[in-house]
Coordinates of N, CA and C in Angstrom, one line a residue:
Chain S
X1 N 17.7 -12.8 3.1 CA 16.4 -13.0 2.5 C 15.5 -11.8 3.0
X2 N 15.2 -11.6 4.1 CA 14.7 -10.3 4.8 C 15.5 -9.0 4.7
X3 N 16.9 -8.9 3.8 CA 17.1 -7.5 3.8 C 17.2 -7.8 2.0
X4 N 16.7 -8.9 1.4 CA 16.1 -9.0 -0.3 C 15.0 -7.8 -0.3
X5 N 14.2 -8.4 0.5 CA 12.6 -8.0 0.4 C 12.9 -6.6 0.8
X6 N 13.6 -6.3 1.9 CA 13.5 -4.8 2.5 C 14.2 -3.9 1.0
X7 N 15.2 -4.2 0.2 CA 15.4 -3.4 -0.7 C 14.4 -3.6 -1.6
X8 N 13.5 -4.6 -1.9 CA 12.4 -4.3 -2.8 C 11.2 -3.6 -2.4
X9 N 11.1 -3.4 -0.7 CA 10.4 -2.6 0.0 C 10.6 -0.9 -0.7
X10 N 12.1 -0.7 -0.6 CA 12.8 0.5 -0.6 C 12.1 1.3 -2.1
X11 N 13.0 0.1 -2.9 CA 13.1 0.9 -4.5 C 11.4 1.1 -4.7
X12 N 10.4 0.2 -4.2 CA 8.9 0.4 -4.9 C 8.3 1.7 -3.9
X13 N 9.2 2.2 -3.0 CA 8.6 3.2 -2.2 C 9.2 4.3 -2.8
X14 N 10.7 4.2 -3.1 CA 10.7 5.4 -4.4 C 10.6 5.8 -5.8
X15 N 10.0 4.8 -6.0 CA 9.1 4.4 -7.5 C 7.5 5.2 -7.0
X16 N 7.2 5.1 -5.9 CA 6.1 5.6 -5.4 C 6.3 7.0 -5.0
X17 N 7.5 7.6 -4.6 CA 7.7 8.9 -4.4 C 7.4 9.8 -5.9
X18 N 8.4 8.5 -6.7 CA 8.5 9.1 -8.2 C 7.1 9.6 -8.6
X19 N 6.5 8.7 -8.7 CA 4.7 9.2 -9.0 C 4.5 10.3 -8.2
X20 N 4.7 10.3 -7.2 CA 3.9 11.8 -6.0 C 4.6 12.6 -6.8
X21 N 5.9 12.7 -7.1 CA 6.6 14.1 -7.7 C 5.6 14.2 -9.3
X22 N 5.5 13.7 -10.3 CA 5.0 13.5 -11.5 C 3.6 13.6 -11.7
X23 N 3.1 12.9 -10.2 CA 1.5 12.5 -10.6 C 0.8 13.9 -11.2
X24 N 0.2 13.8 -12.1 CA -0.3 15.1 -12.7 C -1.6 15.5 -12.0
X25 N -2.5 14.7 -11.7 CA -3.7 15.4 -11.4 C -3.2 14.8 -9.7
X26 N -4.1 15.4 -8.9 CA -3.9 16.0 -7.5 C -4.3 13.8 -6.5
X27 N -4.8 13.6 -7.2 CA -5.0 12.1 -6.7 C -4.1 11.3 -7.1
X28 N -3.2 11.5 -8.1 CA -1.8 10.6 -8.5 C -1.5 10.7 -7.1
X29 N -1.3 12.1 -6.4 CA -0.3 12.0 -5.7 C -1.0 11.4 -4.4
X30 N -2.3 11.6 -3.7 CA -3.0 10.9 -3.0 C -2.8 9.8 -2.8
X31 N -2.7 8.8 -4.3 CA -2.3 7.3 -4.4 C -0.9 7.1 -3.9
X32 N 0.3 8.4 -4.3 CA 1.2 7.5 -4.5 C 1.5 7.4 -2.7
X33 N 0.4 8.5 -2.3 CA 1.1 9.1 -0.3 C 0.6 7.7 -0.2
X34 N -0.6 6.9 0.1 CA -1.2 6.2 0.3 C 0.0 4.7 -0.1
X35 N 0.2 4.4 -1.2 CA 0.7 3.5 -1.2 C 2.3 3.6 -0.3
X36 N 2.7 4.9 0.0 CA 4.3 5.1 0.2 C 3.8 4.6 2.2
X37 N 2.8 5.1 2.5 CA 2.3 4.8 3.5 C 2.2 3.2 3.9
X38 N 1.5 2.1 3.0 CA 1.7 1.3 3.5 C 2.7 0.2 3.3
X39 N 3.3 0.9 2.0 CA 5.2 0.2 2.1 C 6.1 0.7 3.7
X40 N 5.5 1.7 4.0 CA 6.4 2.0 5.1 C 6.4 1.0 6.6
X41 N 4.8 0.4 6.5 CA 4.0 -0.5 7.5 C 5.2 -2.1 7.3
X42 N 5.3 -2.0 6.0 CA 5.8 -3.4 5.9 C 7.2 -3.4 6.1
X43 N 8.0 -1.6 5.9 CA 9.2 -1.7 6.7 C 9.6 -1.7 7.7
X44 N 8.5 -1.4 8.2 CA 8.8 -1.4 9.9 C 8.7 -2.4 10.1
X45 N 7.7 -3.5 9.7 CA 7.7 -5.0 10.1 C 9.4 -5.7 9.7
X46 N 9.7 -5.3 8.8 CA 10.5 -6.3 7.8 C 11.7 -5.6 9.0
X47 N 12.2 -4.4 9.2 CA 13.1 -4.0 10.3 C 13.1 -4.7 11.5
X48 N 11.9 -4.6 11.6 CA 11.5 -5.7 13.6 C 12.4 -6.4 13.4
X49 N 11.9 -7.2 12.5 CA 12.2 -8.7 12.0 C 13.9 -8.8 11.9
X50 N 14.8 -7.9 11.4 CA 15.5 -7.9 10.8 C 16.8 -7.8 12.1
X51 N 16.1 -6.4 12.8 CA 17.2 -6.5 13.8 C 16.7 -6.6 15.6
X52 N 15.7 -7.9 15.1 CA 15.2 -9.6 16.0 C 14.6 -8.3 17.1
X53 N 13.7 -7.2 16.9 CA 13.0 -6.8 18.0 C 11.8 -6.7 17.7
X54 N 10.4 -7.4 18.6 CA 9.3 -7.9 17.8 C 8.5 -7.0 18.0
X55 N 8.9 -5.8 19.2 CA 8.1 -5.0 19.3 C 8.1 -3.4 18.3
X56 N 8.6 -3.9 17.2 CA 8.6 -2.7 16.4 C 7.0 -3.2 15.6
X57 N 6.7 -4.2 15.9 CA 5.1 -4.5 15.2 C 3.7 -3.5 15.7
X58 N 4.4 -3.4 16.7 CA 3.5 -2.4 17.2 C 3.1 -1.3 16.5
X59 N 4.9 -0.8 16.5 CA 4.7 0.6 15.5 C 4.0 0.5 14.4
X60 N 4.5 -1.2 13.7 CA 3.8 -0.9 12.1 C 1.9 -0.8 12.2
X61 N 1.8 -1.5 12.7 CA 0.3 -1.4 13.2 C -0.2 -0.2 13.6
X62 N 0.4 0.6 14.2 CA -0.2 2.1 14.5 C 0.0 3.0 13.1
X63 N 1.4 2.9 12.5 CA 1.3 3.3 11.7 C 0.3 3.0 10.3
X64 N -0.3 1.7 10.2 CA -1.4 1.1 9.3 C -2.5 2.1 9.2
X65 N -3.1 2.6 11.0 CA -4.0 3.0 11.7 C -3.8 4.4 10.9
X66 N -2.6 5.0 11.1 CA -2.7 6.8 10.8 C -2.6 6.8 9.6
X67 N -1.9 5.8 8.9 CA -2.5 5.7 7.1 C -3.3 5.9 6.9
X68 N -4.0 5.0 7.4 CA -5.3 4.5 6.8 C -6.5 5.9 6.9
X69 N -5.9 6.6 8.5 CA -7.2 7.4 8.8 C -6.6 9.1 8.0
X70 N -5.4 9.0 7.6 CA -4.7 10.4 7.1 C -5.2 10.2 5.6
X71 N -5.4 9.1 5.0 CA -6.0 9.5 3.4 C -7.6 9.3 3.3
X72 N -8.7 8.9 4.5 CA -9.9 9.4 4.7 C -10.2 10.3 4.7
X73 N -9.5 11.4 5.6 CA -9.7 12.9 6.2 C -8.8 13.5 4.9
X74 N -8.1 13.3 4.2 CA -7.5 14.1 2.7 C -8.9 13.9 1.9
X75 N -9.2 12.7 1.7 CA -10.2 12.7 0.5 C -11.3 13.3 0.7
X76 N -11.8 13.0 2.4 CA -12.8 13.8 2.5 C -13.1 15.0 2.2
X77 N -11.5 16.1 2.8 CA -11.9 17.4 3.0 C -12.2 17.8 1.2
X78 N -11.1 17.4 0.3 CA -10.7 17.7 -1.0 C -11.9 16.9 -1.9
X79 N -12.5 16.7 -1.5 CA -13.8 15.6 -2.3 C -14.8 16.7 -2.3
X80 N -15.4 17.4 -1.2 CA -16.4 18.8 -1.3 C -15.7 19.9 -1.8
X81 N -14.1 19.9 -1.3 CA -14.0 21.6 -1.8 C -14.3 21.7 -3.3
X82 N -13.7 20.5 -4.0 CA -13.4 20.5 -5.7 C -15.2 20.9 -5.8
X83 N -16.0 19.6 -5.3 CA -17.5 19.9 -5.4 C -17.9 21.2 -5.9
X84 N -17.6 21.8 -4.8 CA -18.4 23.5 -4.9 C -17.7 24.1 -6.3
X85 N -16.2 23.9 -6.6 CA -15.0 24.4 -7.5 C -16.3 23.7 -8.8
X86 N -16.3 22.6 -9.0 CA -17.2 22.2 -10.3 C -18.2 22.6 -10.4
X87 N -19.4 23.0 -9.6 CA -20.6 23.5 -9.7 C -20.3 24.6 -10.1
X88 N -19.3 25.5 -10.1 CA -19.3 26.6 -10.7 C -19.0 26.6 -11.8
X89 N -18.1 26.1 -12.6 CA -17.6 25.7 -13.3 C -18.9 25.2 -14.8
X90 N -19.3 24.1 -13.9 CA -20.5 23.9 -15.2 C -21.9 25.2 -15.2
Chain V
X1 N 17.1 -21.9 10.7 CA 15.8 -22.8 10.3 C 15.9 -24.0 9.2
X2 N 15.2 -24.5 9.9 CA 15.3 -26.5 8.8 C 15.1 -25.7 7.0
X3 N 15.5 -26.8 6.5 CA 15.8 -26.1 5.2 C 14.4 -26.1 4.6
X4 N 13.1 -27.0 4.6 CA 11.9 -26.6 4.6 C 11.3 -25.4 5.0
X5 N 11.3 -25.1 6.3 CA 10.8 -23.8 6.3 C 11.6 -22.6 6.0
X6 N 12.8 -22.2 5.5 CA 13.8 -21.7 5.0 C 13.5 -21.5 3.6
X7 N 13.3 -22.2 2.8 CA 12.9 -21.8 1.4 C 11.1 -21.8 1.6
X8 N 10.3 -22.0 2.2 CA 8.8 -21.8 2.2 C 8.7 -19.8 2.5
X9 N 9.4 -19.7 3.5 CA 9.7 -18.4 4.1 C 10.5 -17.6 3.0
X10 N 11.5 -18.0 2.4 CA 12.0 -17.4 1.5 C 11.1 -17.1 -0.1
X11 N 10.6 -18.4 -0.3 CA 9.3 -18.4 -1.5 C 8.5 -17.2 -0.8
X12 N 7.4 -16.9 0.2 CA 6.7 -16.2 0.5 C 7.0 -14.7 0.3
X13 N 8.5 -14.8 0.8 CA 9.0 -13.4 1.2 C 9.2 -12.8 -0.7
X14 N 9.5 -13.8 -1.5 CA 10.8 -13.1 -2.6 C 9.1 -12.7 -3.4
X15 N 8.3 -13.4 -3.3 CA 7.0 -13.2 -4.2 C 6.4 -12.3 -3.5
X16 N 6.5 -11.8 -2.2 CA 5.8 -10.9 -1.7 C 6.5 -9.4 -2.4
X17 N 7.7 -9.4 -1.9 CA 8.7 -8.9 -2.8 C 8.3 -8.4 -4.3
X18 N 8.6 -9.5 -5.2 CA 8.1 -8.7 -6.5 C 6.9 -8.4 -6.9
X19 N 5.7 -9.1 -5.9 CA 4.3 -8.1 -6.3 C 4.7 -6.7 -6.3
X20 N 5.7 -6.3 -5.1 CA 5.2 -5.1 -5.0 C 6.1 -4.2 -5.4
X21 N 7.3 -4.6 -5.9 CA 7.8 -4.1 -7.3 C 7.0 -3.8 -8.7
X22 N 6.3 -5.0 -9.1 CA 5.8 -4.8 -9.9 C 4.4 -3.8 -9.6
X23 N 4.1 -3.9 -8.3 CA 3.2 -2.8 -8.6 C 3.4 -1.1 -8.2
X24 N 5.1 -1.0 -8.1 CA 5.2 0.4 -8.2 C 5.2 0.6 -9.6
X25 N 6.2 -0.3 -10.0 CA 6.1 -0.2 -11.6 C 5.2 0.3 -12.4
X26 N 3.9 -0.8 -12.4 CA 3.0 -0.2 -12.6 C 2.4 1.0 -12.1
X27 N 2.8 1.1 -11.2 CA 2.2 2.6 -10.5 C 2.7 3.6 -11.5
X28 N 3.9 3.5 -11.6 CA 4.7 4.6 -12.6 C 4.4 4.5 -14.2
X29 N 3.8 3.6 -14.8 CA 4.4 3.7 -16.0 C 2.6 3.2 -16.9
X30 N 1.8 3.6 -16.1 CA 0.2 3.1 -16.9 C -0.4 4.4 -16.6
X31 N -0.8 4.8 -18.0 CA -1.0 5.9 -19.0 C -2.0 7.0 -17.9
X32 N -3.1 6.3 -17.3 CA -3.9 7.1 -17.0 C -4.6 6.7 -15.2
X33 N -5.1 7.7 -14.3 CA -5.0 8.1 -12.9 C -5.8 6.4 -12.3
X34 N -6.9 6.1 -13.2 CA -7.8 4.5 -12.8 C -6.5 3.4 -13.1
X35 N -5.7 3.5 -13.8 CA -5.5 2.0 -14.3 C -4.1 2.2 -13.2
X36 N -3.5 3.4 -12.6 CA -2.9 3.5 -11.5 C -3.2 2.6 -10.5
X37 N -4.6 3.2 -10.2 CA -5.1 2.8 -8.8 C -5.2 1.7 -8.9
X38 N -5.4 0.9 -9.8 CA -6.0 -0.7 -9.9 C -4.2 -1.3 -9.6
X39 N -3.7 -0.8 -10.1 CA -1.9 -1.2 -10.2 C -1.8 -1.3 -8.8
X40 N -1.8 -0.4 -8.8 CA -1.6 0.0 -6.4 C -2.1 -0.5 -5.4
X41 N -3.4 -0.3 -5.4 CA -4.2 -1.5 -4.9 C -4.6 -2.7 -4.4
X42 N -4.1 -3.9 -5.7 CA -4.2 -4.6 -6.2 C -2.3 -5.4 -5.1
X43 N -1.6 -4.8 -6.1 CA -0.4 -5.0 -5.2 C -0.2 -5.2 -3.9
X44 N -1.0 -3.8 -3.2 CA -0.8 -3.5 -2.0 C -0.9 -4.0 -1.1
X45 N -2.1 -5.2 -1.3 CA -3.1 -5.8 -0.7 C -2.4 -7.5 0.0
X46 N -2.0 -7.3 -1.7 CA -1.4 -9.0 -2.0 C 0.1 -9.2 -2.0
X47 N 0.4 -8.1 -2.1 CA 2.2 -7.8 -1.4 C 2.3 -7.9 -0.2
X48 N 1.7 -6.9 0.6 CA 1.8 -7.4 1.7 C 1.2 -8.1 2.8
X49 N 0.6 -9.2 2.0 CA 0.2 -9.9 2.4 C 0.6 -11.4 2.9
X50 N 1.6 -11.0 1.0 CA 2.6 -12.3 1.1 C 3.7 -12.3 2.1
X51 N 4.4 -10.8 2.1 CA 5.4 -11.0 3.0 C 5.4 -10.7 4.5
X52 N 4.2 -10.6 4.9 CA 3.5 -10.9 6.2 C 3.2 -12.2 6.4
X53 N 3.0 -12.7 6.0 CA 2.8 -14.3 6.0 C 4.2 -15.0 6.2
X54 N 5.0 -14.2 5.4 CA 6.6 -14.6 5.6 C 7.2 -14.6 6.5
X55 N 6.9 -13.5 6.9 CA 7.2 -13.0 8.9 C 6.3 -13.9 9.7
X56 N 5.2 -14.1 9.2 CA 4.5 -15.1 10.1 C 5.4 -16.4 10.3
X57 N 5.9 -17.1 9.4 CA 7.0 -18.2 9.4 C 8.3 -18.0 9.8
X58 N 8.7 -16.9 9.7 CA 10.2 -16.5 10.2 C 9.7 -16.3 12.1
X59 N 8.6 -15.5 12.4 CA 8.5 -15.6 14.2 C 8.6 -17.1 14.5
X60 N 9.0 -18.3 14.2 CA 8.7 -19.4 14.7 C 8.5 -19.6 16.5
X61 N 7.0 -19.8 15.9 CA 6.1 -20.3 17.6 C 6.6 -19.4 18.6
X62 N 6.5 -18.2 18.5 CA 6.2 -17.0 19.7 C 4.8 -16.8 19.3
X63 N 4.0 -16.5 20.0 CA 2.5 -16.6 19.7 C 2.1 -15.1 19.7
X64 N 2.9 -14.2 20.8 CA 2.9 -12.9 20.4 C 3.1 -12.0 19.2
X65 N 4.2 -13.0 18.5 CA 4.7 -12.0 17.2 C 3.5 -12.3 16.4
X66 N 3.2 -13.2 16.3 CA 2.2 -13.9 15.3 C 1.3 -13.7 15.5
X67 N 0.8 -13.5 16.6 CA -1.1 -12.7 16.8 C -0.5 -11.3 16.2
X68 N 0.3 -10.4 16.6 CA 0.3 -9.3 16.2 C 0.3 -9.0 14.3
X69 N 1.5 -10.0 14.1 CA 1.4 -10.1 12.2 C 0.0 -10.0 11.7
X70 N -0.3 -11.0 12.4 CA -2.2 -11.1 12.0 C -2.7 -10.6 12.1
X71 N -3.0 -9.5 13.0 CA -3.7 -8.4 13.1 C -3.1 -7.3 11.8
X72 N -1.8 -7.3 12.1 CA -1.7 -6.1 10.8 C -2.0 -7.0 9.4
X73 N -1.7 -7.7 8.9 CA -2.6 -8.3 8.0 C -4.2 -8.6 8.0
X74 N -4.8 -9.1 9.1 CA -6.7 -8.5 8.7 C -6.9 -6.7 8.5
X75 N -5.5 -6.1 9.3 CA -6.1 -4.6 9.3 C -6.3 -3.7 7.7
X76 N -4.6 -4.6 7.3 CA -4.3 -4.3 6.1 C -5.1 -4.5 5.1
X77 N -5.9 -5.9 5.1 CA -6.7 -6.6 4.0 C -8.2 -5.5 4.3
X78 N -8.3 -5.2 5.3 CA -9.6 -4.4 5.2 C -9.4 -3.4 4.8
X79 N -8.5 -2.2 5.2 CA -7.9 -1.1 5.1 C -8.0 -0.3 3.6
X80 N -6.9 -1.5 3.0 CA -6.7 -1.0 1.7 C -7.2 -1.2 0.8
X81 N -8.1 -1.8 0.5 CA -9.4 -1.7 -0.6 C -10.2 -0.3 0.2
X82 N -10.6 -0.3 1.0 CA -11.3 0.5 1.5 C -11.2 2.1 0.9
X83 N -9.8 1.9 1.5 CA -9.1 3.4 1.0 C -8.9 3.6 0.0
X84 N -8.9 2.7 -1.0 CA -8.6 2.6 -2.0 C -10.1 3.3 -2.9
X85 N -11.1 2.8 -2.6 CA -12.2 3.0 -3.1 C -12.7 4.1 -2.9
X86 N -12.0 5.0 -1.5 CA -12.4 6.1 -1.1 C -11.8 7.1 -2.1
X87 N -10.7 6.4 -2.5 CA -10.2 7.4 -3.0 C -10.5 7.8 -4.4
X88 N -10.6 6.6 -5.6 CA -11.5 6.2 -6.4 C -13.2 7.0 -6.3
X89 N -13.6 7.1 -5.9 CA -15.0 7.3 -5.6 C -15.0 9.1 -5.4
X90 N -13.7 9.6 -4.6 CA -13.6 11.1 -5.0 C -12.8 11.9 -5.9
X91 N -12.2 10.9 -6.7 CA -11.8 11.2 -8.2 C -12.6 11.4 -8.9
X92 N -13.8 10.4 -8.6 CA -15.0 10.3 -10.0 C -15.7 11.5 -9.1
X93 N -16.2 12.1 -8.3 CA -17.1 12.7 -7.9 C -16.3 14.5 -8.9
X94 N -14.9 14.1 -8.5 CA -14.2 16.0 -8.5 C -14.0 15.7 -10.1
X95 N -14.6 14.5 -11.1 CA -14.6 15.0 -12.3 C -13.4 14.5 -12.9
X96 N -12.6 13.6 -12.2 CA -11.6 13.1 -13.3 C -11.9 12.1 -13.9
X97 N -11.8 12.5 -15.5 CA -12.2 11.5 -16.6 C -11.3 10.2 -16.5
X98 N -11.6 9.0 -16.7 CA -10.5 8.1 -17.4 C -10.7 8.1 -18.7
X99 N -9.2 7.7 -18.9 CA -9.1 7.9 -20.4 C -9.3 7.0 -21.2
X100 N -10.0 6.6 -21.6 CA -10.5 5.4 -22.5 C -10.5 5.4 -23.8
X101 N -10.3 4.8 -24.8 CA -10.0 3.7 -25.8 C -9.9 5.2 -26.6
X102 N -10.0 4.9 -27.8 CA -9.5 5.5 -28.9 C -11.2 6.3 -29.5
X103 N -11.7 6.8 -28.5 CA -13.2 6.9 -28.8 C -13.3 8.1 -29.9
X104 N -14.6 8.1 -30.7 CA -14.3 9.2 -31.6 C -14.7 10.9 -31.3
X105 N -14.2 11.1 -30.7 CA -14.4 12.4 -29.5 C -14.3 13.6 -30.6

């Protein structure tokens, strides 16, 4: 049942890669890091779990943490540069 | 495990499961960059939500595993809207249009 879920973990994380390769404008791929990021949270859990060591929760939880704070600091920096790029533009 | 919590844990896990199938799916296959993010999001949230909850039932009464599950689930449930919006919010700023209806442009 727990290595069901870990291959549906798998395939929708390279369903998510698929997008990062494809995504056409520069935030497809933002989404797809972002979601490939927190399918990876639930594999580490679903692993813990799987081969019975509870201290890999740890990992997933830190890993949540540098998700979470690695597509803040992308949108941020990429949110003004485009800024200035449109102001010229119009 | 007793056959009650064995299929409760398995129901949690197999639905946590195809949320989030279905929402790569959609990730891949809806036309334009918003109706993506609403796909992703949306999933993200409530996929693994479910199958955190699942693991919450499978640690049976270690209190450690299960405070920690919990924590990565409130982290998650805050987390990813958040991010999500951040991300949303600087698409619309750098000018990406959604594509909408059949307008007479």
């Amino acid at each position: 049942m727990i290595s069901a879920t870990i291959v549906a973990v798998l395939v929708s994380m390279l369903l998510a890669l698929v997008r990062a390769f494809m995504g056409p404008s520069f935030y497809d791929r933002v989404l797809a890091v972002n979601m490939f990021g927190t399918k990876t949270v639930l594999l580490i859990a679903l692993l813990g779990f799987l081969s019975g060591r509870p201290d890999f929760l740890d990992i997933a939880l830190i890993y949540a943490l540098i998700n979470f704070i690695s597509v803040i600091a992308i949108l941020r920096y990429f949110e003004y540069s485009n800024r200035k790029s449109s102001i010229q533009e119009t | 495990m007793e056959g009650f919590w064995f299929v409760l844990t398995s129901v949690f896990l197999i639905s946590g499961a195809f949320l989030i199938f279905t929402g790569a799916v959609g990730v891949l296959r809806f036309p334009d960059f918003y109706t993506r993010m609403h796909a992703s999001s949306l999933t993200d949230t409530m996929g693994s939500g479910l199958i955190l909850t699942g693991c919450l039932l499978l640690a049976d009464h270690e209190w450690l595993v299960m405070a920690k599950l919990v924590m990565i689930f409130l982290f998650l449930l805050l987390t990813g809207p958040t991010a999500n919006h951040a991300l949303v919010k600087a698409a619309l700023h750098s000018g990406l249009k959604p594509k909408l209806g059949a307008e007479p442009s």
